[in-house]
Coordinates of C-alpha atoms in Angstrom, one line a residue:
M981 CA -0.4 0.4 0.0
D982 CA 2.5 2.1 1.0
A983 CA 4.4 1.7 -2.3
I984 CA 1.3 3.0 -4.2
R985 CA 1.4 5.9 -2.5
K986 CA 4.2 7.3 -3.2
Q987 CA 3.3 6.3 -6.6
L988 CA 0.8 8.4 -6.8
D989 CA 2.5 10.9 -5.1
V990 CA 5.0 11.2 -7.8
L991 CA 2.2 10.8 -10.9
M992 CA -0.2 13.6 -8.7
G993 CA 1.7 15.2 -6.3
A994 CA 1.6 14.0 -1.7
N995 CA -1.1 16.7 -1.5
R996 CA -3.5 14.8 -4.7
N997 CA -6.1 14.5 -1.8
G998 CA -6.1 17.8 -0.6
D999 CA -4.2 16.9 2.8
V1000 CA -4.5 20.8 5.6
R1001 CA -1.2 18.8 6.9
E1002 CA 0.9 18.6 3.7
V1003 CA 0.1 22.6 2.9
N1004 CA 0.8 23.6 6.2
R1005 CA 3.7 21.4 6.7
K1006 CA 7.2 23.1 6.4
Y1007 CA 10.7 22.1 4.9
F1008 CA 12.3 22.2 7.1
D1009 CA 10.3 19.5 9.6
L1010 CA 11.5 16.6 10.9
D1011 CA 9.1 14.1 9.0
V1012 CA 9.7 16.1 5.3
C1013 CA 13.2 14.4 3.5
R1014 CA 15.8 16.4 3.0
L1015 CA 17.7 13.7 0.6
F1016 CA 14.9 14.5 -1.8
L1017 CA 14.6 18.2 -1.0
S1018 CA 18.1 18.4 -1.5
G1019 CA 17.6 16.9 -5.3
L1020 CA 17.6 12.2 -4.9
C1021 CA 16.1 10.4 -2.9
P1022 CA 17.8 6.8 -2.8
H1023 CA 14.4 4.8 -1.8
E1024 CA 13.2 5.9 -5.6
L1025 CA 15.9 4.6 -7.4
F1026 CA 15.7 1.2 -6.9
Q1027 CA 12.2 -0.2 -7.2
L1028 CA 11.6 -4.1 -7.4
T1029 CA 15.2 -4.4 -7.9
K1030 CA 17.8 -6.2 -5.7
M1031 CA 18.8 -3.2 -4.0
D1032 CA 14.9 -1.8 -3.4
M1033 CA 15.0 0.0 -0.1
G1034 CA 11.3 0.3 0.5
P1035 CA 9.0 3.2 -0.3
C1036 CA 11.2 6.5 1.6
P1037 CA 8.9 6.9 5.2
K1038 CA 9.6 11.0 5.0
V1039 CA 7.3 13.1 2.9
H1040 CA 8.3 13.8 -1.3
S1041 CA 6.9 17.4 -1.6
L1042 CA 8.1 19.8 -5.2
Q1043 CA 6.3 22.4 -3.4
L1044 CA 8.3 21.8 -0.6
R1045 CA 12.2 21.3 -2.7
K1046 CA 11.0 24.6 -4.3
E1047 CA 10.5 26.5 -1.0
Y1048 CA 14.3 25.3 0.4
E1049 CA 16.1 25.9 -3.1
E1050 CA 14.8 29.6 -2.5
A1051 CA 16.1 29.2 1.2
K1052 CA 19.2 27.3 0.5
A1053 CA 19.8 30.4 -2.2
K1054 CA 19.5 32.9 0.3
G1055 CA 22.3 30.6 2.7
I1056 CA 20.3 29.5 5.3
D1057 CA 19.6 26.6 4.6
N1058 CA 21.5 22.9 2.6
Y1059 CA 21.1 20.0 3.3
D1060 CA 23.6 18.9 0.5
R1061 CA 25.6 17.4 2.4
D1062 CA 23.1 14.9 4.0
L1063 CA 22.4 13.7 0.6
E1064 CA 26.5 13.4 -0.6
D1065 CA 27.3 11.2 2.3
V1066 CA 24.3 8.9 1.8
I1067 CA 25.0 8.3 -1.9
D1068 CA 28.1 8.3 -1.3
R1069 CA 27.8 5.4 0.7
L1070 CA 26.3 3.7 -2.0
I1071 CA 29.4 4.0 -4.6
V1072 CA 31.4 2.7 -2.4
E1073 CA 30.0 -0.4 -1.7
C1074 CA 28.8 -0.5 -5.8
D1075 CA 33.2 -0.3 -6.1
R1076 CA 34.5 -2.5 -3.9
K1077 CA 31.8 -5.0 -5.5
I1078 CA 33.5 -4.2 -9.0
T1079 CA 36.9 -4.2 -7.6
R1080 CA 35.9 -7.7 -6.7
A1081 CA 34.7 -8.9 -9.8
L1082 CA 37.6 -7.1 -11.0
K1083 CA 40.2 -9.3 -9.0
R1084 CA 37.5 -12.6 -9.4
L1085 CA 38.3 -11.9 -13.5
S1086 CA 41.7 -11.1 -13.4
D1087 CA 42.6 -14.6 -11.0
E1088 CA 40.5 -16.7 -14.1
D1089 CA 41.9 -14.1 -17.1
A1090 CA 44.7 -11.3 -16.5
K1091 CA 43.0 -9.7 -20.0
A1092 CA 39.4 -9.8 -18.9
A1093 CA 39.9 -7.7 -16.4
I1094 CA 41.3 -4.8 -18.8
A1095 CA 39.8 -6.0 -21.6
I1096 CA 35.9 -2.9 -21.6
S1097 CA 35.4 0.1 -19.8
V1098 CA 31.9 0.2 -20.3
S1099 CA 31.5 4.1 -19.3
E1100 CA 34.0 4.8 -21.8
V1101 CA 32.9 2.5 -24.9
T1102 CA 28.8 3.6 -24.5
Q1103 CA 29.6 7.4 -23.6
T1104 CA 30.2 9.7 -26.9
P1105 CA 28.8 13.1 -27.7
E1106 CA 24.9 11.5 -28.4
I1107 CA 24.7 9.5 -25.6
I1108 CA 25.7 13.1 -23.6
E1109 CA 23.1 14.9 -26.0
L1110 CA 20.4 12.8 -25.0
S1111 CA 21.4 12.3 -21.6
K1112 CA 21.2 16.2 -21.2
Q1113 CA 18.1 16.2 -23.0
I1114 CA 16.4 13.5 -20.3
K1115 CA 17.7 15.8 -17.2
E1116 CA 15.2 19.3 -19.1
K1117 CA 13.1 16.9 -19.5
L1118 CA 12.4 16.1 -15.8
K1119 CA 12.8 18.9 -14.1
E1120 CA 9.5 20.2 -17.0
A1121 CA 7.5 17.1 -15.5
D1122 CA 8.6 18.3 -12.0
Q1123 CA 7.5 21.9 -12.9
F1124 CA 4.1 20.6 -14.5
D1125 CA 3.9 19.0 -12.0
L1126 CA 4.0 22.5 -9.2
E1127 CA 1.9 24.3 -11.9
G1128 CA -1.1 21.2 -11.4
K1129 CA -0.4 20.8 -15.6
T1130 CA -0.8 16.7 -14.2
D1131 CA -1.5 15.7 -18.4
L1132 CA 1.5 17.6 -19.2
K1133 CA 2.8 16.1 -16.7
I1134 CA 2.5 12.1 -17.8
R1135 CA 3.0 13.4 -21.7
T1136 CA 6.6 14.5 -21.0
L1137 CA 7.3 11.5 -18.9
E1138 CA 6.7 9.7 -21.2
E1139 CA 9.0 11.7 -23.3
V1140 CA 11.7 10.2 -21.1
E1141 CA 11.2 6.8 -21.4
E1142 CA 11.2 7.3 -25.1
L1143 CA 14.7 9.1 -24.7
R1144 CA 15.8 6.8 -22.1
T1145 CA 14.8 3.8 -24.3
K1146 CA 16.6 5.7 -27.1
R1147 CA 20.2 5.9 -25.5
A1148 CA 19.5 2.2 -24.1
D1149 CA 19.0 1.0 -27.6
K1150 CA 22.4 3.3 -28.8
Q1151 CA 24.5 2.0 -26.1
S1152 CA 23.9 -1.7 -26.4
T1153 CA 24.7 -0.8 -29.9
L1154 CA 28.0 0.7 -29.1
L1155 CA 29.0 -2.0 -26.3
L1156 CA 28.0 -5.3 -28.8
D1157 CA 30.3 -3.4 -31.1
A1158 CA 33.1 -3.6 -28.4
F1159 CA 31.9 -6.6 -27.3
N1160 CA 32.6 -8.2 -31.3
K1161 CA 35.8 -7.2 -31.7
D1162 CA 36.4 -8.9 -28.0
R1163 CA 35.1 -11.7 -29.2
A1164 CA 37.5 -12.2 -32.3
S1165 CA 40.8 -11.9 -29.9
L1166 CA 39.1 -15.2 -28.1
P1167 CA 41.0 -18.3 -28.8
Q1168 CA 39.2 -19.9 -32.0
P1169 CA 38.3 -24.0 -32.3
L1170 CA 40.3 -25.5 -34.7
P1171 CA 38.2 -26.1 -37.6
N1172 CA 39.0 -29.8 -37.8
P1173 CA 39.5 -30.7 -34.5
P1174 CA 41.1 -34.2 -33.6
L1175 CA 39.2 -37.3 -33.9
L1176 CA 38.5 -38.0 -30.1
A1177 CA 39.5 -41.4 -28.5
P1178 CA 37.3 -44.0 -28.1
L1179 CA 34.9 -43.9 -24.3
P1180 CA 36.6 -46.2 -22.2
V1181 CA 34.1 -48.5 -21.1
L1182 CA 33.1 -47.7 -17.0
A1183 CA 33.7 -49.8 -14.1
P1184 CA 30.2 -50.7 -12.6
D1185 CA 29.6 -49.1 -9.6
A1186 CA 29.7 -50.9 -5.9
R1187 CA 26.5 -51.9 -6.2
T1188 CA 26.5 -53.7 -9.9
Q1189 CA 29.7 -54.8 -8.7
E1190 CA 29.1 -56.7 -5.7
L1191 CA 26.1 -58.1 -7.0
I1192 CA 27.9 -59.2 -9.9
N1193 CA 30.0 -61.1 -7.3
E1194 CA 27.6 -63.0 -6.0
K1195 CA 25.8 -63.8 -9.4
L1196 CA 29.7 -65.5 -9.9
K1197 CA 30.3 -66.8 -6.5
K1198 CA 26.6 -68.5 -7.3
A1199 CA 27.1 -70.1 -10.6
E1200 CA 30.7 -71.3 -9.1
D1201 CA 29.3 -73.8 -5.6
L1202 CA 25.4 -74.8 -8.3
G1203 CA 28.9 -76.1 -11.0
E1204 CA 30.2 -77.9 -8.0
Q1205 CA 27.7 -79.7 -7.3
G1206 CA 26.9 -80.6 -10.7
L1207 CA 23.5 -79.0 -11.7
V1208 CA 25.2 -77.0 -15.1
D1209 CA 22.5 -75.6 -16.7
E1210 CA 21.5 -73.3 -13.0
A1211 CA 25.3 -72.3 -12.8
Q1212 CA 24.9 -70.9 -16.5
R1213 CA 22.1 -68.8 -16.1
A1214 CA 24.1 -67.3 -12.9
L1215 CA 26.8 -66.9 -15.3
E1216 CA 25.1 -64.8 -18.5
E1217 CA 23.2 -63.3 -15.2
A1218 CA 26.6 -61.9 -14.2
E1219 CA 27.4 -61.1 -17.5
A1220 CA 24.4 -58.9 -18.1
L1221 CA 24.9 -56.8 -15.0
K1222 CA 28.5 -56.1 -16.5
K1223 CA 26.9 -54.3 -19.0
L1224 CA 24.7 -51.9 -17.3
A1225 CA 25.8 -48.2 -16.9
P1226 CA 27.0 -46.9 -13.6
R1227 CA 23.8 -45.4 -11.8
P1228 CA 24.5 -42.0 -11.7
E1229 CA 25.2 -40.0 -8.2
P1230 CA 22.9 -37.9 -6.1
A1231 CA 21.9 -34.9 -8.6
V1232 CA 23.6 -31.7 -6.6
D1233 CA 21.7 -28.7 -5.7
S1234 CA 22.7 -26.0 -8.2
S1235 CA 21.1 -23.3 -6.0
K1236 CA 23.5 -24.0 -3.2
Y1237 CA 26.7 -22.3 -5.0
T1238 CA 27.4 -19.0 -4.8
A1239 CA 28.3 -16.6 -7.4
A1240 CA 32.2 -17.8 -7.1
D1241 CA 31.3 -21.5 -7.8
V1242 CA 30.9 -20.7 -11.2
R1243 CA 34.0 -20.1 -13.7
I1244 CA 32.7 -16.6 -15.2
T1245 CA 35.7 -16.9 -18.1
D1246 CA 33.1 -19.8 -19.7
Q1247 CA 30.6 -16.7 -20.3
K1248 CA 34.0 -14.4 -21.4
L1249 CA 32.5 -11.7 -19.0
R1250 CA 32.9 -8.0 -18.5
V1251 CA 32.1 -6.0 -15.6
C1252 CA 30.1 -3.2 -15.8
D1253 CA 32.0 -0.3 -14.3
I1254 CA 28.9 2.2 -13.5
C1255 CA 26.2 -0.5 -11.5
G1256 CA 28.8 -3.6 -11.5
A1257 CA 26.3 -6.7 -13.2
F1258 CA 28.0 -8.9 -15.3
L1259 CA 28.2 -9.0 -18.5
S1260 CA 28.7 -11.5 -21.8
V1261 CA 30.2 -10.9 -23.7
Y1262 CA 27.6 -13.6 -26.2
D1263 CA 24.7 -10.9 -25.0
S1264 CA 22.7 -9.4 -27.7
D1265 CA 22.1 -6.8 -28.5
R1266 CA 17.9 -6.5 -26.8
R1267 CA 19.8 -8.5 -23.9
L1268 CA 22.4 -5.6 -23.6
A1269 CA 19.4 -2.6 -24.1
D1270 CA 17.7 -4.3 -21.0
H1271 CA 20.7 -4.1 -19.2
F1272 CA 21.3 0.0 -20.0
G1273 CA 17.4 0.2 -19.6
G1274 CA 17.6 -0.7 -16.1
K1275 CA 16.5 0.2 -12.4
L1276 CA 20.1 -0.5 -11.0
H1277 CA 21.7 0.5 -14.3
L1278 CA 20.2 3.6 -14.7
G1279 CA 19.8 4.6 -10.4
Y1280 CA 23.8 4.2 -10.3
M1281 CA 23.6 6.3 -13.7
Q1282 CA 22.2 9.0 -11.7
I1283 CA 23.0 9.2 -7.8
R1284 CA 26.8 9.0 -9.6
D1285 CA 25.9 11.4 -12.0
K1286 CA 24.1 13.4 -8.5
L1287 CA 27.7 13.3 -6.9
A1288 CA 29.9 14.6 -9.2
E1289 CA 27.0 17.5 -9.7
L1290 CA 27.3 17.6 -6.2
Q1291 CA 31.4 18.1 -5.6
N1292 CA 31.5 20.5 -8.3
S1293 CA 29.4 22.7 -7.0
E1294 CA 31.5 22.1 -3.3
A1295 CA 34.4 23.3 -5.3
T1296 CA 32.3 26.5 -7.4
V1297 CA 32.0 27.0 -3.8
A1298 CA 34.8 27.2 -2.5
S1299 CA 37.3 28.8 -5.1

């Protein structure tokens, strides 16, 4: 229920029901989200992903953000440091994950760890321009929300999704081209592989061998008693048991394996240096587009951009 309420807040405003408490609330109230006031609340970024933090327990209001920005411009309040600390911790955690992934890659295949930088390959002037357009459209949507123009806001958010899809498709094409070059450097199968030696005859498993021994002993005893026909049948049964395939070992539950148990270079994996996800050089353009358009990747892109923006702002003030 809280998640649905938050989604409605995003589309129609937190005061969509005419809540008097919302009208009377001030930006500096303790139940107002300072991170949202500063421009970004991580709770909104990773919904329905493994990084889902759940709905933010505090109030998100564009009207209160506007009041905060006016107060910030006058030097009354500044919550940027709060936001910077939170997203810096998220990025540090993600970068540790990336470092561990690269270490695993280098342990398996030293060349793989430095083969592809996803961010470098997919940051062309066209991609940067699309990202700029997306940010401008998101600001337009917020402005329409403040003005109560819900239809225009929804239309603008639809345009944002179209731009994001276009950007993801172009990024996937760029990375696929890089992966194709990467694949060309991988060892290729021999054109005429040598003939394989005949498979060895597998020895019976322990239980079957025990039955064979019993049949042979029975045949021997029957022979000593002069029961030739019965002894012959026992020998035939022993021979038939020898031809049986060994019984398979109990199946292993693959769900008990962790990622560390899998040889990652079997799929020729590369690490996304934005969100830490593994991508295979054999992935299709559709699979790569889904990655670039996914909430996890977009979320980490957004917090990295926001952190850079905050740090640049601090540098400008300091100078």
